CSV table of C-alpha atoms and ligand atoms in Angstrom, one decimal:
chain,number,residue,atom,x,y,z
L,19,MET,CA,55.3,-11.5,92.8
L,20,LYS,CA,55.6,-9.7,89.4
L,21,LYS,CA,56.9,-6.1,89.7
L,22,THR,CA,56.4,-3.1,87.5
L,23,VAL,CA,57.9,0.3,87.3
L,24,LEU,CA,55.5,3.1,88.2
L,25,HIS,CA,56.3,6.6,87.2
L,26,ILE,CA,54.6,9.4,89.1
L,27,GLY,CA,54.6,12.9,87.6
L,28,LEU,CA,53.6,16.1,89.5
L,29,ASP,CA,53.2,19.7,88.6
L,30,ASP,CA,51.6,23.0,89.3
L,31,ILE,CA,51.3,22.3,93.0
L,32,ASP,CA,52.9,25.6,93.9
L,33,SER,CA,51.7,29.2,94.0
L,34,PRO,CA,53.6,32.5,94.7
L,35,GLU,CA,52.3,32.4,98.2
L,36,GLY,CA,53.7,29.1,99.3
L,37,GLY,CA,53.9,25.4,98.5
L,38,CYS,CA,56.1,23.9,95.9
L,39,THR,CA,56.1,20.9,93.6
L,40,THR,CA,59.5,19.7,94.8
L,41,HIS,CA,58.4,20.1,98.4
L,42,LEU,CA,55.4,17.9,97.9
L,43,ALA,CA,57.7,15.4,96.1
L,44,SER,CA,60.0,15.3,99.2
L,45,ILE,CA,57.0,14.5,101.4
L,46,LEU,CA,55.8,11.8,99.0
L,47,VAL,CA,59.3,10.3,99.0
L,48,GLU,CA,59.0,10.0,102.8
L,49,GLU,CA,55.5,8.5,102.6
L,50,LEU,CA,56.5,6.0,99.8
L,51,SER,CA,59.6,5.0,101.6
L,52,LYS,CA,57.3,3.4,104.2
L,53,GLU,CA,56.0,1.1,101.6
L,54,ALA,CA,57.4,-2.2,100.2
L,55,LEU,CA,58.8,-0.6,97.0
L,56,GLU,CA,62.1,0.5,95.6
L,57,PHE,CA,63.1,3.9,94.1
L,58,ILE,CA,64.8,3.2,90.8
L,59,ASP,CA,66.1,6.7,90.4
L,60,TYR,CA,66.6,9.9,92.4
L,61,PRO,CA,63.5,12.0,92.2
L,62,ASN,CA,63.8,13.8,88.8
L,63,LEU,CA,63.3,17.5,88.7
L,64,ILE,CA,62.6,18.4,85.1
L,65,ARG,CA,62.7,22.1,84.1
L,66,LEU,CA,60.3,22.9,81.3
L,67,ASN,CA,60.1,25.8,78.8
L,68,PRO,CA,61.4,28.7,80.8
L,69,ASN,CA,59.6,31.2,78.6
L,70,ILE,CA,56.0,30.3,79.2
L,71,PRO,CA,54.1,33.3,80.6
L,72,TRP,CA,52.0,31.4,83.2
L,73,LYS,CA,54.8,29.7,85.2
L,74,THR,CA,55.0,30.6,88.9
L,75,ARG,CA,58.8,30.6,89.1
L,76,GLY,CA,61.2,28.2,87.4
L,77,ASN,CA,58.7,26.0,85.5
L,78,GLY,CA,59.7,22.8,87.3
L,79,ALA,CA,57.9,19.5,87.4
L,80,VAL,CA,58.9,16.3,89.2
L,81,ALA,CA,58.9,12.6,88.4
L,82,LEU,CA,59.2,9.8,91.0
L,83,ARG,CA,60.1,6.4,89.6
L,84,ILE,CA,59.5,3.3,91.7
L,85,LEU,CA,59.5,-0.5,91.3
L,86,VAL,CA,56.4,-1.9,92.9
L,87,ASN,CA,54.4,-5.2,93.1
L,88,GLU,CA,51.9,-5.2,90.2
L,89,ASN,CA,49.1,-5.7,92.6
L,90,SER,CA,50.1,-2.8,94.7
L,91,VAL,CA,50.0,-0.2,91.9
L,92,ASP,CA,46.4,1.0,92.6
L,93,ARG,CA,47.0,1.2,96.4
L,94,VAL,CA,50.2,3.3,95.8
L,95,ILE,CA,48.4,5.6,93.4
L,96,ASN,CA,45.7,6.1,95.9
L,97,LYS,CA,48.2,6.9,98.6
L,98,VAL,CA,49.9,9.4,96.4
L,99,LEU,CA,46.6,11.1,95.6
L,100,HIS,CA,45.8,11.2,99.2
L,101,VAL,CA,49.1,13.0,100.0
L,102,VAL,CA,48.7,15.3,97.1
L,103,GLU,CA,45.2,16.3,98.1
L,104,LYS,CA,46.2,17.0,101.6
L,105,TYR,CA,49.1,19.1,100.5
L,106,ILE,CA,47.0,21.1,98.0
L,107,GLY,CA,44.5,21.7,100.8
L,108,GLU,CA,47.2,23.2,102.9
L,109,PHE,CA,49.2,25.2,100.4
L,110,SER,CA,47.9,25.5,96.9
L,111,LYS,CA,46.2,28.7,96.0
L,112,GLU,CA,43.5,29.7,93.5
L,113,LYS,CA,45.6,30.1,90.4
L,114,SER,CA,47.5,26.8,90.5
L,115,GLN,CA,46.2,23.8,88.6
L,116,PRO,CA,47.8,20.8,90.5
L,117,SER,CA,48.0,17.5,88.6
L,118,ALA,CA,49.4,14.1,89.1
L,119,VAL,CA,50.1,11.6,86.2
L,120,PHE,CA,50.8,7.9,86.6
L,121,LEU,CA,52.3,5.6,84.0
L,122,THR,CA,53.5,2.0,84.4
L,123,GLY,CA,56.2,0.3,82.4
L,124,ASN,CA,58.6,1.7,79.8
L,125,ILE,CA,58.4,5.2,78.5
L,126,PRO,CA,57.1,5.2,74.9
L,127,SER,CA,58.9,7.3,72.3
L,128,LYS,CA,55.8,9.5,71.8
L,129,LEU,CA,56.0,10.5,75.4
L,130,ARG,CA,59.7,11.3,75.1
L,131,TRP,CA,58.9,13.4,72.1
L,132,PHE,CA,56.2,15.3,74.1
L,133,SER,CA,58.6,16.0,77.0
L,134,ARG,CA,61.3,17.5,74.7
L,135,LYS,CA,58.6,19.6,73.1
L,136,THR,CA,57.4,20.8,76.5
L,137,VAL,CA,61.0,21.8,77.4
L,138,LYS,CA,61.5,23.8,74.1
L,139,ASP,CA,58.1,25.0,73.0
L,140,ILE,CA,54.5,25.8,74.1
L,141,VAL,CA,52.2,22.8,74.1
L,142,PRO,CA,48.4,22.9,74.2
L,143,ILE,CA,46.5,21.0,76.9
L,144,ASN,CA,44.7,18.8,74.3
L,145,LEU,CA,48.0,17.5,73.0
L,146,ALA,CA,48.9,16.5,76.6
L,147,PHE,CA,45.6,14.6,76.9
L,148,LYS,CA,46.1,12.9,73.5
L,149,VAL,CA,49.5,11.6,74.7
L,150,VAL,CA,47.9,10.5,78.0
L,151,ASP,CA,45.5,8.4,76.0
L,152,LYS,CA,48.0,7.1,73.6
L,153,VAL,CA,50.5,5.9,76.2
L,154,LYS,CA,47.7,4.8,78.6
L,155,ALA,CA,48.7,7.0,81.4
L,156,LYS,CA,46.4,8.1,84.2
L,157,ALA,CA,46.0,11.9,84.7
L,158,ILE,CA,44.3,13.4,87.8
L,159,SER,CA,43.9,17.1,88.0
L,160,PHE,CA,42.6,19.3,90.8
L,161,ASN,CA,41.3,22.8,90.1
L,162,GLY,CA,42.1,22.8,86.3
L,163,LYS,CA,43.9,20.6,83.9
L,164,ARG,CA,47.0,22.6,82.9
L,165,GLY,CA,49.3,20.9,85.4
L,166,VAL,CA,48.9,17.6,83.4
L,167,ILE,CA,51.3,19.1,80.7
L,168,GLY,CA,54.2,19.4,83.2
L,169,ALA,CA,53.4,16.2,85.2
L,170,LEU,CA,53.3,14.2,82.0
L,171,ALA,CA,56.4,15.9,80.6
L,172,ALA,CA,58.4,15.1,83.7
L,173,ILE,CA,57.6,11.4,83.4
L,174,GLY,CA,58.7,11.4,79.7
L,175,GLU,CA,62.2,12.7,80.5
L,176,PRO,CA,64.0,10.0,82.4
L,177,LEU,CA,67.4,11.6,81.8
L,178,ASP,CA,68.8,8.4,80.4
L,179,ASN,CA,70.3,9.5,77.1
L,180,THR,CA,71.1,13.1,77.9
L,181,ASP,CA,73.1,15.3,80.1
L,182,TYR,CA,72.0,15.9,83.7
L,183,THR,CA,73.1,17.4,87.0
L,184,PHE,CA,72.0,17.2,90.7
L,185,GLU,CA,70.4,19.6,93.2
L,186,LEU,CA,70.1,19.0,96.9
L,187,ILE,CA,67.1,21.0,98.1
L,188,ALA,CA,66.6,21.6,101.8
L,189,TYR,CA,63.2,22.7,103.1
L,190,ARG,CA,62.2,25.0,106.0
L,191,VAL,CA,59.8,24.2,108.8
L,192,GLU,CA,56.5,25.9,108.2
L,193,GLU,CA,56.7,28.5,111.0
L,194,ASN,CA,59.7,30.0,109.1
L,195,TYR,CA,58.0,30.5,105.7
L,196,GLY,CA,58.3,34.1,104.7
L,197,LYS,CA,61.0,34.9,107.3
L,198,PRO,CA,64.6,35.7,106.3
L,199,ARG,CA,66.6,32.5,105.6
L,200,LEU,CA,69.3,32.1,108.3
L,201,ILE,CA,72.3,30.9,106.5
L,202,VAL,CA,75.9,31.9,107.4
L,203,LYS,CA,77.2,33.6,104.3
L,204,GLU,CA,80.9,32.9,105.1
L,205,SER,CA,80.1,29.2,105.2
L,206,VAL,CA,78.7,29.4,101.6
L,207,LEU,CA,81.8,31.2,100.4
L,208,LYS,CA,84.0,28.6,102.1
L,209,MET,CA,81.9,25.8,100.5
L,210,ASP,CA,82.3,27.4,97.1
L,211,LYS,CA,86.0,27.6,97.6
L,212,LEU,CA,86.1,23.9,98.4
L,213,PHE,CA,83.6,22.6,95.9
L,214,GLY,CA,83.4,25.4,93.3
L,215,THR,CA,84.6,23.2,90.4
L,216,GLN,CA,82.0,20.5,91.0
L,217,THR,CA,79.1,22.6,92.2
L,218,PHE,CA,77.8,25.7,90.4
L,219,LEU,CA,75.9,29.0,90.8
L,220,ASN,CA,76.6,29.2,94.6
L,221,VAL,CA,77.7,32.8,94.7
L,222,ASP,CA,77.8,35.8,92.3
L,223,TYR,CA,81.1,37.4,93.1
L,224,GLU,CA,80.4,40.4,90.9
L,225,ILE,CA,78.0,41.7,93.5
L,226,GLY,CA,78.9,39.4,96.4
L,227,LYS,CA,75.5,37.7,96.5
L,228,VAL,CA,74.8,34.2,97.7
L,229,LEU,CA,72.7,32.3,95.2
L,230,ILE,CA,71.8,29.1,97.0
L,231,THR,CA,68.9,30.6,98.8
L,232,PRO,CA,65.7,31.8,97.0
L,233,HIS,CA,63.9,34.9,98.3
L,234,GLY,CA,60.2,34.1,98.2
L,235,PRO,CA,57.9,32.8,100.9
L,236,ASP,CA,58.2,29.2,99.6
L,237,PRO,CA,59.3,26.2,101.6
L,238,VAL,CA,62.8,26.0,100.0
L,239,LEU,CA,65.6,26.9,102.4
L,240,LEU,CA,68.4,26.3,100.0
L,241,GLY,CA,69.5,24.4,96.9
L,242,ILE,CA,73.0,23.2,96.0
L,243,ARG,CA,73.6,22.4,92.4
L,244,GLY,CA,76.4,20.1,91.2
L,245,GLU,CA,77.8,17.4,89.1
L,246,ASN,CA,77.0,14.4,91.3
L,247,ALA,CA,74.9,13.4,94.3
L,248,GLU,CA,77.9,12.9,96.6
L,249,ILE,CA,79.3,16.3,95.9
L,250,VAL,CA,76.1,18.2,96.6
L,251,LEU,CA,75.7,16.4,99.9
L,252,GLU,CA,79.3,17.1,100.9
L,253,ALA,CA,78.9,20.7,100.0
L,254,PHE,CA,75.6,20.9,101.9
L,255,LYS,CA,77.3,19.6,105.1
L,256,LYS,CA,79.6,22.7,104.9
L,257,ILE,CA,76.8,25.2,105.1
L,258,LYS,CA,76.1,26.7,108.5
L,259,VAL,CA,72.3,26.8,108.8
L,260,LEU,CA,70.9,28.7,111.9
L,261,GLU,CA,67.3,27.5,111.5
L,262,PRO,CA,65.7,24.0,111.6
L,263,ILE,CA,65.7,22.0,108.4
L,264,GLU,CA,62.5,20.1,107.8
L,265,ARG,CA,64.0,17.7,105.3
L,266,TRP,CA,66.2,17.5,102.2
L,267,VAL,CA,66.2,15.6,99.0
L,268,ILE,CA,68.7,15.1,96.2
L,269,PHE,CA,67.1,15.5,92.7
L,270,ARG,CA,68.5,14.4,89.4
L,271,THR,CA,67.7,17.1,87.0
L,272,ASN,CA,68.0,18.6,83.5
L,273,GLN,CA,69.1,21.9,85.1
L,274,ALA,CA,72.2,23.6,83.7
L,275,THR,CA,72.2,21.5,80.5
L,276,ASP,CA,70.8,23.9,77.9
L,277,MET,CA,68.2,21.3,77.0
L,278,HIS,CA,65.8,24.1,76.2
L,279,LEU,CA,67.8,25.5,73.3
L,280,ALA,CA,67.0,24.5,69.7
L,281,GLU,CA,69.5,25.4,66.9
L,282,VAL,CA,67.7,27.2,64.1
L,283,LYS,CA,69.2,28.3,60.8
L,284,TYR,CA,66.8,31.1,59.8
L,285,VAL,CA,64.9,33.8,61.6
L,286,LYS,CA,61.7,32.7,60.0
L,287,GLU,CA,61.9,29.4,61.9
L,288,ILE,CA,61.6,31.2,65.3
L,289,LYS,CA,58.3,31.3,67.1
L,290,PRO,CA,57.5,33.2,70.3
L,291,TYR,CA,58.4,31.5,73.5
L,292,MET,CA,60.9,29.1,71.9
L,293,SER,CA,64.6,29.1,73.1
L,294,VAL,CA,67.0,29.2,70.2
L,295,ILE,CA,70.5,29.3,69.0
L,296,LEU,CA,70.9,31.4,65.9
L,297,LYS,CA,74.0,32.3,63.9
L,298,GLY,CA,74.1,35.6,62.1
L,299,TYR,CA,75.9,38.9,61.4
L,300,VAL,CA,75.3,41.9,63.7
L,301,TYR,CA,73.1,44.2,61.7
L,302,GLU,CA,72.3,47.2,63.8
L,303,LYS,CA,74.9,48.2,66.4
L,304,PRO,CA,73.9,47.8,70.1
L,305,LYS,CA,72.2,50.7,71.8
L,306,THR,CA,71.3,51.2,75.4
L,307,ILE,CA,67.6,51.8,76.0
L,308,ARG,CA,65.7,53.0,79.0
L,309,GLY,CA,66.2,50.8,82.0
L,310,GLY,CA,69.8,50.0,81.0
L,311,HIS,CA,68.9,47.2,78.6
L,312,VAL,CA,71.1,46.8,75.5
L,313,VAL,CA,69.5,46.0,72.1
L,314,PHE,CA,71.0,45.1,68.7
L,315,SER,CA,69.9,43.1,65.8
L,316,ILE,CA,71.4,40.3,63.7
L,317,SER,CA,70.6,39.1,60.2
L,318,ASP,CA,70.6,35.5,59.0
L,319,SER,CA,71.9,34.3,55.6
L,320,LEU,CA,68.5,35.1,54.0
L,321,GLY,CA,68.9,38.7,55.1
L,322,ASP,CA,66.0,38.5,57.7
L,323,THR,CA,66.8,40.3,60.9
L,324,ILE,CA,65.8,39.8,64.6
L,325,SER,CA,66.3,42.0,67.6
L,326,CYS,CA,68.4,40.6,70.5
L,327,ILE,CA,68.3,42.1,74.0
L,328,ALA,CA,70.6,41.9,77.0
L,329,TYR,CA,68.6,43.0,80.0
L,330,GLU,CA,69.9,45.2,82.7
L,331,PRO,CA,70.1,42.4,85.3
L,332,THR,CA,72.7,40.7,83.1
L,333,GLY,CA,75.1,43.2,84.5
L,334,SER,CA,78.6,43.1,83.1
L,335,PHE,CA,77.5,40.9,80.2
L,336,ARG,CA,76.1,44.0,78.6
L,337,ASN,CA,79.6,45.5,78.4
L,338,ILE,CA,80.5,42.6,76.0
L,339,VAL,CA,77.3,43.1,74.0
L,340,LYS,CA,77.9,46.8,73.7
L,341,GLN,CA,81.2,46.2,71.9
L,342,LEU,CA,79.6,44.5,69.0
L,343,ILE,CA,79.7,46.2,65.6
L,344,PRO,CA,77.8,45.5,62.4
L,345,GLY,CA,79.5,42.7,60.5
L,346,ASP,CA,80.5,40.7,63.6
L,347,LEU,CA,79.6,37.0,63.1
L,348,VAL,CA,77.9,35.8,66.3
L,349,LYS,CA,75.7,33.0,67.7
L,350,VAL,CA,73.0,34.2,70.0
L,351,TYR,CA,71.3,32.0,72.5
L,352,GLY,CA,68.1,32.8,74.3
L,353,GLY,CA,64.3,32.7,74.7
L,354,THR,CA,62.1,34.6,72.3
L,355,ARG,CA,59.6,37.2,73.4
L,356,PRO,CA,56.6,37.7,71.2
L,357,PRO,CA,56.2,41.0,69.3
L,358,SER,CA,54.3,43.9,70.8
L,359,PRO,CA,53.3,47.3,69.6
L,360,THR,CA,56.7,48.6,70.7
L,361,HIS,CA,59.0,45.9,69.5
L,362,GLY,CA,59.3,42.9,67.1
L,363,LEU,CA,60.0,39.3,68.0
L,364,THR,CA,63.1,39.5,70.2
L,365,ILE,CA,65.6,37.1,71.6
L,366,ASN,CA,66.3,37.6,75.3
L,367,LEU,CA,70.0,36.9,75.4
L,368,GLU,CA,71.2,34.1,77.6
L,369,LYS,CA,74.6,33.6,76.0
L,370,LEU,CA,76.6,35.1,73.2
L,371,GLU,CA,79.2,33.4,71.1
L,372,ILE,CA,81.5,35.7,69.1
L,373,LEU,CA,82.7,33.7,66.1
L,374,ARG,CA,84.5,36.3,64.0
L,375,LEU,CA,85.1,40.0,64.5
L,376,ALA,CA,84.6,42.5,61.7
L,377,GLU,CA,87.3,45.2,61.1
L,378,HIS,CA,86.4,48.4,62.9
L,379,ILE,CA,87.2,51.1,60.3
L,380,ALA,CA,86.7,54.8,61.1
L,381,TYR,CA,87.2,57.8,58.9
L,382,ARG,CA,89.0,60.9,60.3
L,383,ASN,CA,89.9,64.3,58.9
L,384,PRO,CA,93.3,64.4,57.3
L,385,LYS,CA,96.4,66.1,58.7
L,386,CYS,CA,97.6,69.2,57.0
L,387,PRO,CA,100.5,68.4,54.7
L,388,LYS,CA,102.1,71.8,55.5
L,389,CYS,CA,101.9,72.1,59.2
L,390,GLY,CA,100.7,68.7,60.4
L,391,LYS,CA,97.6,70.0,62.3
L,392,THR,CA,94.2,68.2,61.8
L,393,MET,CA,92.3,69.8,58.9
L,394,LYS,CA,88.6,70.7,58.8
L,395,SER,CA,86.0,70.3,56.2
L,396,ALA,CA,85.9,73.3,53.9
L,397,GLY,CA,82.2,72.6,53.2
L,398,LYS,CA,80.3,70.1,51.1
L,399,ASN,CA,82.4,69.0,48.1
L,400,LYS,CA,85.0,71.7,48.9
L,401,GLY,CA,87.7,69.5,50.3
L,402,PHE,CA,89.6,70.4,53.5
L,403,LYS,CA,91.2,73.5,55.0
L,404,CYS,CA,93.8,73.9,57.8
L,405,PRO,CA,92.6,76.0,60.7
L,406,ASN,CA,96.2,76.6,61.6
L,407,CYS,CA,98.0,77.7,58.5
L,408,GLY,CA,95.1,78.2,56.1
L,409,PHE,CA,96.2,75.6,53.6
L,410,LYS,CA,93.3,74.4,51.4
L,411,SER,CA,92.9,71.3,49.2
L,412,LYS,CA,90.1,69.8,47.2
L,413,THR,CA,92.0,66.6,46.5
L,414,ILE,CA,92.8,65.5,50.0
L,415,SER,CA,90.2,63.1,51.4
L,416,LYS,CA,89.4,61.6,54.8
L,417,ILE,CA,91.8,59.1,56.1
L,418,CYS,CA,90.7,55.6,57.0
L,419,ILE,CA,92.0,54.1,60.2
L,420,LYS,CA,91.6,50.6,61.7
L,421,ILE,CA,90.5,50.8,65.3
L,422,PRO,CA,91.8,47.8,67.3
L,423,ARG,CA,89.0,45.6,68.8
L,424,LYS,CA,89.2,44.9,72.5
L,425,LEU,CA,86.6,42.1,72.2
L,426,ARG,CA,87.8,38.6,71.6
L,427,PRO,CA,86.0,35.7,69.9
L,428,GLY,CA,84.6,33.3,72.5
L,429,LEU,CA,81.5,32.3,74.5
L,430,TYR,CA,80.2,34.8,76.9
L,431,THR,CA,77.5,34.4,79.6
L,432,PRO,CA,75.8,36.7,82.0
L,433,PRO,CA,76.9,36.7,85.7
L,434,PRO,CA,75.6,33.8,87.8
L,435,ARG,CA,72.7,35.8,89.4
L,436,ALA,CA,71.1,36.2,85.9
L,437,PHE,CA,71.1,32.4,85.2
L,438,ARG,CA,67.9,30.6,84.8
L,439,HIS,CA,67.6,26.9,85.7
L,440,LEU,CA,68.2,25.3,82.3
L,441,MET,CA,71.1,27.5,81.3
L,442,LYS,CA,74.5,25.7,81.2
L,443,PRO,CA,77.2,27.7,83.0
L,444,LEU,CA,80.6,27.9,81.3
L,445,GLN,CA,82.2,25.7,84.0
L,446,ARG,CA,80.0,22.8,82.9
L,447,TYR,CA,81.3,22.7,79.4
L,448,GLY,CA,83.2,19.5,78.9
L,449,LYS,CA,81.5,17.9,81.9
L,450,GLU,CA,78.4,16.8,80.0
L,451,LYS,CA,77.2,13.2,80.8
L,452,LYS,CA,75.7,10.8,78.4
L,453,THR,CA,74.6,7.9,80.5
L,454,PRO,CA,72.8,7.7,83.9
L,455,PRO,CA,74.8,7.2,87.1
L,456,LYS,CA,75.9,3.6,87.6
L,457,ASN,CA,74.8,3.0,91.1
L,458,ILE,CA,71.6,4.8,91.8
L,459,ILE,CA,71.2,5.2,95.5
L,460,PRO,CA,68.7,8.0,96.0
L,461,LYS,CA,69.5,10.2,99.0
L,462,TRP,CA,67.2,12.1,101.2
L,463,HIS,CA,66.7,12.9,104.9
L,464,HIS,CA,63.4,13.2,106.7
L,465,PRO,CA,62.9,14.0,110.4
K,504,ATP,P1,58.1,26.2,90.5
K,504,ATP,O1,59.3,26.6,89.8
K,504,ATP,O2,58.0,26.7,91.8
K,504,ATP,O3,57.9,24.7,90.4
K,504,ATP,P2,56.6,26.7,88.2
K,504,ATP,O4,57.3,27.9,87.6
K,504,ATP,O5,57.0,25.3,87.9
K,504,ATP,O6,56.8,26.8,89.7
K,504,ATP,P3,53.9,26.0,87.7
K,504,ATP,O7,53.1,26.6,88.8
K,504,ATP,O8,54.3,24.6,87.8
K,504,ATP,O9,55.2,27.0,87.7
K,504,ATP,O10,53.2,26.4,86.4
K,504,ATP,C1,53.6,26.0,85.1
K,504,ATP,C2,52.4,25.5,84.4
K,504,ATP,O11,52.7,25.5,83.0
K,504,ATP,C3,52.0,24.1,84.7
K,504,ATP,O12,50.7,24.0,84.7
K,504,ATP,C4,52.6,23.2,83.5
K,504,ATP,O13,51.8,22.1,83.3
K,504,ATP,C5,52.5,24.2,82.4
K,504,ATP,N1,53.5,24.1,81.4
K,504,ATP,C6,54.8,23.7,81.6
K,504,ATP,N2,55.5,23.7,80.4
K,504,ATP,C7,54.6,24.1,79.5
K,504,ATP,C8,54.7,24.2,78.1
K,504,ATP,N3,55.8,24.0,77.4
K,504,ATP,N4,53.6,24.5,77.4
K,504,ATP,C9,52.4,24.7,78.0
K,504,ATP,N5,52.3,24.6,79.3
K,504,ATP,C10,53.3,24.3,80.1
């Protein structure tokens, strides 16, 4: 019997009140495992543009990729739709626009292009439908069509020529939704000690906060992010969980890869909601504004300037930012916020690379040549006078001193608690992957 690859994309299943696209994917994995088909990859969790205003949480979409008998494709699609509909009936709320997209065969380059655009930019719904037509995909939406964008984009990013990581996500039983998550903190700290080089964003030591558990009423109990599937599973086994686990699944994902960032040369290339890397000179020195946020601006080689902001939740990162002075050569990384009546187009800082420090020169009043005390201005254009011995001089001028810089060139990131899904932590530098795992044996556990 001839077989074909069927890609299943899902998005916008979730709402702030409950439900979650990855949770539905984990249920589908269980249902599809009962069929005569083969998963050719771990379920893929593809994070899309983190700056879009209408995301519920982390703008994540999921793709399942299976090898199936050609004549079973329609039956499998119907089964998927049946499970999706049932899930939506239980969990999805008014504002979500759940969608499922199906594609058989290889992934056309047009679709790959669309996916990268969806990770980096805002895409209109009609573009998604144009691509659906062009690549002969099948898109089914419930309650509005917006979810098709993410579901299609997930299919088009098979993580085969790019960096990737893994996340094991464990889910709660429904009775516990909304209740505090019962995880023993010490076991997370222990796990982090054991696997901290191969897993990431487990704990924020600056404030002693465990980061593997979300806080909302959603079905996710915990997520462990790491470099490979074996490690996240080993790390998971070390966590003491004092509540029932409904199921867990290991996703292969573009999280922690910086896939969203696009290097731009000039400010004029930057559009709202993009995520960019821009090199420039610090133009206006950082100032702390209401709420504890720190703002400064940089200028590009054309002299155009743009504001950059390190928000209060970026904690100690702001202490680095505050030490910048005009003339420092930096690279700023971050998502752009559209202009408003109170501010211009602004880069929300995710990372800061200090390339070259300017000299910090300050001017001080001179010392009195007679008694050595610090002189004072004698008035505009009148030189200096000594408050101690009365010596006056019109020829003495201010002395220029070089203030040592405490800051060092290098790459700086906010503390782990301020990380968003796509941001690459420092510890991942040098661990980037270029090819998919050799032996793909998807791993999950259902009751
Ligand atoms: P969760 O993290 O829990 O999965 P979410 O943050 O993914 O939630 P969704 O409810 O999926 O949020 O909403 C995101 C919506 O935005 C989806 O409908 C998706 O199709 C759409 N979308 C995603 N990326 C883009 C983009 N780049 N341009 C336009 N629309 C997008």
